[in-house]
mmCIF file of C-alpha atoms and ligand atoms in Angstrom:
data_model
loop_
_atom_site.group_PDB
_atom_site.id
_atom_site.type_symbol
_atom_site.label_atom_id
_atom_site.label_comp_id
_atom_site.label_asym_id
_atom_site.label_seq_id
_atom_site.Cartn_x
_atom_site.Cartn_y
_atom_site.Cartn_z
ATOM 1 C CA UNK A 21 0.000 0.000 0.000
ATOM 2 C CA UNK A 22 1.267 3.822 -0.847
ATOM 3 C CA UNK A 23 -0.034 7.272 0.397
ATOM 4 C CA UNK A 24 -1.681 7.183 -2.721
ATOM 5 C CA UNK A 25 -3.571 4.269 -2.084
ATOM 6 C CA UNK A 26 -4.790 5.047 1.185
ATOM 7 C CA UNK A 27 -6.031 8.521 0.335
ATOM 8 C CA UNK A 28 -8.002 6.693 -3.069
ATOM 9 C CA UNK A 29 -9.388 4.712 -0.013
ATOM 10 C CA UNK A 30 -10.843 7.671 1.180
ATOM 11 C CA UNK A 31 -12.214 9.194 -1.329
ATOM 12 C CA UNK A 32 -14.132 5.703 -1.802
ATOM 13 C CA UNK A 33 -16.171 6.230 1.154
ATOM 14 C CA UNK A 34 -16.444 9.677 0.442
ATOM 15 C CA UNK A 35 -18.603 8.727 -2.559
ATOM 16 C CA UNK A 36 -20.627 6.151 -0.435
ATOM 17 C CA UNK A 37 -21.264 9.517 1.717
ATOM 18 C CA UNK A 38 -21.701 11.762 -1.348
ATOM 19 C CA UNK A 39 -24.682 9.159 -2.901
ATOM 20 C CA UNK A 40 -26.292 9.569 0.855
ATOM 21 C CA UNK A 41 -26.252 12.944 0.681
ATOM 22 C CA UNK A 42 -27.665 13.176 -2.712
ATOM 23 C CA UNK A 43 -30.534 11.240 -1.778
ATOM 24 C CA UNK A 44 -31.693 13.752 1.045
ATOM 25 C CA UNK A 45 -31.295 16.476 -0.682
ATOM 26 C CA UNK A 46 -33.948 15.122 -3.080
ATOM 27 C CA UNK A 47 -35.688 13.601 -0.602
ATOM 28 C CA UNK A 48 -35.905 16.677 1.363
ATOM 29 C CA UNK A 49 -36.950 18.982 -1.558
ATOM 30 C CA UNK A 50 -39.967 16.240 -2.311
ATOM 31 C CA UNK A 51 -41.182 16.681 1.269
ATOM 32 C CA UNK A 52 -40.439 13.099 2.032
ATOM 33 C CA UNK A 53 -39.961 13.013 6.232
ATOM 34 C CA UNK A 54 -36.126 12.251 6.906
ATOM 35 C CA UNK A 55 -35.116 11.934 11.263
ATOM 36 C CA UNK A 56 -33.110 14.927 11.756
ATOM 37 C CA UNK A 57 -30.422 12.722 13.497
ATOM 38 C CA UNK A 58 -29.411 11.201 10.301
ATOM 39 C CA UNK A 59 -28.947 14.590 8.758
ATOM 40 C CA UNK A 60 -26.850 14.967 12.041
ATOM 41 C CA UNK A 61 -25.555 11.965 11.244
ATOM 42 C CA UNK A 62 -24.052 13.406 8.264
ATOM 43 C CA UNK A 63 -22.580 16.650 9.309
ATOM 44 C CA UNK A 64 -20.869 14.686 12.074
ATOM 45 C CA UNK A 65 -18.992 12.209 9.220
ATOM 46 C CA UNK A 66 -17.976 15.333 7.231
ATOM 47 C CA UNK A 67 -16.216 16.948 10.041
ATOM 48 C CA UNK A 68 -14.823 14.205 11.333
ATOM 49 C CA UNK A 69 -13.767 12.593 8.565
ATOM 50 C CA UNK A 70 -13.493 14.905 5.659
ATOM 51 C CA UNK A 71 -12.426 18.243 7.554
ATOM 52 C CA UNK A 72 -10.527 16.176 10.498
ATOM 53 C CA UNK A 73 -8.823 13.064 9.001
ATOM 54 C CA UNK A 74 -8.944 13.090 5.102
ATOM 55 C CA UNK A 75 -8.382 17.011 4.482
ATOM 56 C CA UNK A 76 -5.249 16.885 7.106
ATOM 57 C CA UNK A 77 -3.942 13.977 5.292
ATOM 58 C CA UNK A 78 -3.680 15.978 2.225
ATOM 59 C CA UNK A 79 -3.020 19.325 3.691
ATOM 60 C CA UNK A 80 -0.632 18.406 6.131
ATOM 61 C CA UNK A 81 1.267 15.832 4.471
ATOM 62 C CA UNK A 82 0.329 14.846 0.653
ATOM 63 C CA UNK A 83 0.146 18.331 -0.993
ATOM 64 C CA UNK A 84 3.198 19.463 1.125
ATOM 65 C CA UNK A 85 5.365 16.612 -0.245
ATOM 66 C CA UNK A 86 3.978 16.774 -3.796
ATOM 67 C CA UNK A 87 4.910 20.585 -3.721
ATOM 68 C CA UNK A 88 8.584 19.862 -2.254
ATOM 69 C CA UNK A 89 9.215 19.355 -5.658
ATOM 70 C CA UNK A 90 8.025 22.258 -6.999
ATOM 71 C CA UNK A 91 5.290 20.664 -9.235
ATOM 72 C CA UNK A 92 1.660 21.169 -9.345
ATOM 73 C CA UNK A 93 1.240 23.734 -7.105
ATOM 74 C CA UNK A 94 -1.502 25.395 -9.093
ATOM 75 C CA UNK A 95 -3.312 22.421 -8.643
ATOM 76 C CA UNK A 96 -2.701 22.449 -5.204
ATOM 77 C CA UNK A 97 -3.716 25.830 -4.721
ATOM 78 C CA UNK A 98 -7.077 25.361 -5.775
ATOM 79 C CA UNK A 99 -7.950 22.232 -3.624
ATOM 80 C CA UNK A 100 -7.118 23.849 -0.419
ATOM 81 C CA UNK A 101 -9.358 26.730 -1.491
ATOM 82 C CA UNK A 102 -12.109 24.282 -2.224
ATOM 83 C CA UNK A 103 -11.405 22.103 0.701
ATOM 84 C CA UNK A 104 -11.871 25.956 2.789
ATOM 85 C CA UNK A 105 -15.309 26.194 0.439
ATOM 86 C CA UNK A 106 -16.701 22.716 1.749
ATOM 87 C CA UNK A 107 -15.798 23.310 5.142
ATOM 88 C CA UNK A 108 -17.984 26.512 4.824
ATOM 89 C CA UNK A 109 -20.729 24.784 3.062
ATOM 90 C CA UNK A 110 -21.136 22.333 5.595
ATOM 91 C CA UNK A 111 -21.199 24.970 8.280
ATOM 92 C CA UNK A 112 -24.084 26.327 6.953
ATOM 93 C CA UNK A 113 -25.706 22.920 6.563
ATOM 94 C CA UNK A 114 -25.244 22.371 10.185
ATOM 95 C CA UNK A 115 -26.336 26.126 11.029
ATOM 96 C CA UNK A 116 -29.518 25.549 9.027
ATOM 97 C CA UNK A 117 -30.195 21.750 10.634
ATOM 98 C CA UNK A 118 -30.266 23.690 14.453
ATOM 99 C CA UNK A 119 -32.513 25.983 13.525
ATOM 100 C CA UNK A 120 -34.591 23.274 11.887
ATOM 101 C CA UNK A 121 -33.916 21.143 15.196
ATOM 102 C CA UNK A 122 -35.466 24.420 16.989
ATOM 103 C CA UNK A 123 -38.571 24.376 15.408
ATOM 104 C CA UNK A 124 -38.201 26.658 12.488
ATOM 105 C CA UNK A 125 -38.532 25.377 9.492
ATOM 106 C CA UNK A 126 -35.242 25.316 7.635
ATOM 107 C CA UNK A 127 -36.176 22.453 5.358
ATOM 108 C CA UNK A 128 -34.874 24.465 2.464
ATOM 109 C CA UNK A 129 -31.902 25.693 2.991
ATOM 110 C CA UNK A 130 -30.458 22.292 5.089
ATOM 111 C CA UNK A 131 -31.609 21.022 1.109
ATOM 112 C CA UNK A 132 -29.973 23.460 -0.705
ATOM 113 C CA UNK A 133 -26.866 23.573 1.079
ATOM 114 C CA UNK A 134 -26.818 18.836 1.027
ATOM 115 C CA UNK A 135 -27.320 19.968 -2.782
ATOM 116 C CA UNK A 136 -24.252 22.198 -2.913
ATOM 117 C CA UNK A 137 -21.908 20.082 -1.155
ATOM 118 C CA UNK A 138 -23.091 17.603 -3.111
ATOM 119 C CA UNK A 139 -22.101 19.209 -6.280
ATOM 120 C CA UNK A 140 -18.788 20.246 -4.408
ATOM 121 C CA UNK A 141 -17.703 17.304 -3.345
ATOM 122 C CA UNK A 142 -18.257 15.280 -6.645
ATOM 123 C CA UNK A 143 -16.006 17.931 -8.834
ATOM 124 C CA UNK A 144 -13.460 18.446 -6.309
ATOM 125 C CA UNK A 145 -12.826 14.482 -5.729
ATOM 126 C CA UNK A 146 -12.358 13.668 -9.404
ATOM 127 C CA UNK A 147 -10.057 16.238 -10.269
ATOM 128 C CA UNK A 148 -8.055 15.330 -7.251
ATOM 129 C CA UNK A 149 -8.140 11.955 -8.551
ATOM 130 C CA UNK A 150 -6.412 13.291 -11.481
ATOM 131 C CA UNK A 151 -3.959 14.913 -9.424
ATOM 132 C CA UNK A 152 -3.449 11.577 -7.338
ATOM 133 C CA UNK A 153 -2.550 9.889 -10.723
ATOM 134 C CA UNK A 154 0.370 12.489 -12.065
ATOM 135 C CA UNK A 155 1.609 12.975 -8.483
ATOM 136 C CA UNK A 156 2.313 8.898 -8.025
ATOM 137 C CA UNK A 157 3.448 8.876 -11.339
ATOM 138 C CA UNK A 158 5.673 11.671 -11.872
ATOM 139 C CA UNK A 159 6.025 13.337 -8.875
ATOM 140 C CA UNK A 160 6.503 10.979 -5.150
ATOM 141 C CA UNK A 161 9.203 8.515 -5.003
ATOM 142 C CA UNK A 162 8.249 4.953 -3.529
ATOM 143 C CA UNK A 163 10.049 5.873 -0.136
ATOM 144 C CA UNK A 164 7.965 8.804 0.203
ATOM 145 C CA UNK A 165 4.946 6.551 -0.609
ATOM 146 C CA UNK A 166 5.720 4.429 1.610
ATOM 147 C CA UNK A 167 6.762 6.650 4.574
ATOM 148 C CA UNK A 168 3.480 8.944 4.635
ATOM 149 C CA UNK A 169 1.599 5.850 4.188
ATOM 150 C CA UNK A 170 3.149 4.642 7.582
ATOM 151 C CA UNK A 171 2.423 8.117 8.828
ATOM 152 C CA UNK A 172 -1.303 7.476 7.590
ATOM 153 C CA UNK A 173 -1.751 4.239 8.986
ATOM 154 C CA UNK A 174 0.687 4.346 12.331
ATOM 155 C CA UNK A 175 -2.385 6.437 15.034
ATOM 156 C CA UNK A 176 -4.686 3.694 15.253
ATOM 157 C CA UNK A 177 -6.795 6.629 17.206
ATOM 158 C CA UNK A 178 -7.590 7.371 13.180
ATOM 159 C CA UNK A 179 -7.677 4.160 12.088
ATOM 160 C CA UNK A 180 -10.431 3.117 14.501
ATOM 161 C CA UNK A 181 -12.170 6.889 13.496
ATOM 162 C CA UNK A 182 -12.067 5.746 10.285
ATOM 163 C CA UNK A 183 -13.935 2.354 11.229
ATOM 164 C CA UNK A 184 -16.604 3.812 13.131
ATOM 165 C CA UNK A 185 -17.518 6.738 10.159
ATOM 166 C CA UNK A 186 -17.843 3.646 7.909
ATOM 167 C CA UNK A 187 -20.183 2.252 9.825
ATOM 168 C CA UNK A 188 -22.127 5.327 10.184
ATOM 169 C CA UNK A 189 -22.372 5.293 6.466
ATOM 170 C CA UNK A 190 -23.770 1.478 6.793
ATOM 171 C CA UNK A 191 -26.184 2.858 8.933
ATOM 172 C CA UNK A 192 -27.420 5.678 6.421
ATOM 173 C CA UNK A 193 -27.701 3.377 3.549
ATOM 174 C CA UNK A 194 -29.610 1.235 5.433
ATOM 175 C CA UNK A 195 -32.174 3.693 6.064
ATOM 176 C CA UNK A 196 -35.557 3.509 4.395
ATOM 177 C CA UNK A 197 -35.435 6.956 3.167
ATOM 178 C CA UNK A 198 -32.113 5.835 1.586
ATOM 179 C CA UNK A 199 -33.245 2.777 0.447
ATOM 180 C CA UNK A 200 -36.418 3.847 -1.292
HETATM 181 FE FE1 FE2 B 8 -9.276 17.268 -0.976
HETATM 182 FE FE1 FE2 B 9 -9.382 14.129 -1.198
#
């Protein structure tokens, strides 16, 4: 396994999450009846997956070492201004969802905002796969790899994280309103 790999990984549960929260959005906006907790549900996995584990493995250690070399910084750039954009997005969402949770009726907006980071998260994960693909090409050598995948994989605190989010995405597929 590379750095590479494990961040692929990722992203492969962050389309499991994506599909989920495509469904309520549209759910939502045809007035089906979705529990608030599992819109809880997943603000929680975004910032403590996304925003917490996946965005720090990239911002703290991928792009870093990928721009050591001077090479696709442009690229690089862009995705921590996007990864900035999502974290705003789903600030709102969660803003929206307490007010909901307090009796107003934010129904709207909590859709609107699932909708955008829906949209968000779809664009900004394929082109990084992109990026993924010319950076373990032509840019990381296999000891680098190698070494930030150890770094990845070494705080089983994360590792176990990691476990329980996927099983919080179980759950939400599992839901009727999911499975509909
Ligand atoms: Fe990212
Ligand atoms: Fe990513």
């Amino acid at each position: 396994m590379s750095a590479t790999e494990i961040l692929r990984k990722d992203h492969e549960q962050i389309k499991r999450l994506e599909k989920v929260v495509s469904k309520c959005y549209k759910e939502l906006y045809a007035g089906k009846k979705i529990p608030i907790s599992d819109i809880e549900k997943i603000t929680m996995i975004i910032s403590e997956f996304l925003d917490s584990i996946h965005y720090s493995r990239e911002e703290d250690s991928y792009f870093p070492c990928v721009a050591s070399y001077d090479s696709l910084k442009k690229e690089i750039r862009t995705f921590l201004i996007e990864h900035e954009f999502g974290r705003r997005i789903a600030q709102t969402i969660s803003k929206h969802l307490s007010r909901w949770k307090n009796g107003e009726d934010a129904r709207e907006p909590v859709a609107r905002f699932l909708r955008t980071y829906s949209i968000f998260l779809n664009d900004h994960i394929s082109k990084e796969e992109d990026f993924f693909a010319e950076a373990e090409k032509t840019v990381l050598s296999k000891e680098e790899e190698k070494e930030m995948y150890e770094q990845f994989s070494s705080v089983m605190a994360i590792t176990k994280k990691i476990e329980d989010m996927i099983k919080e995405i179980d759950f939400l597929e599992n839901q009727p309103w999911f499975k509909d």
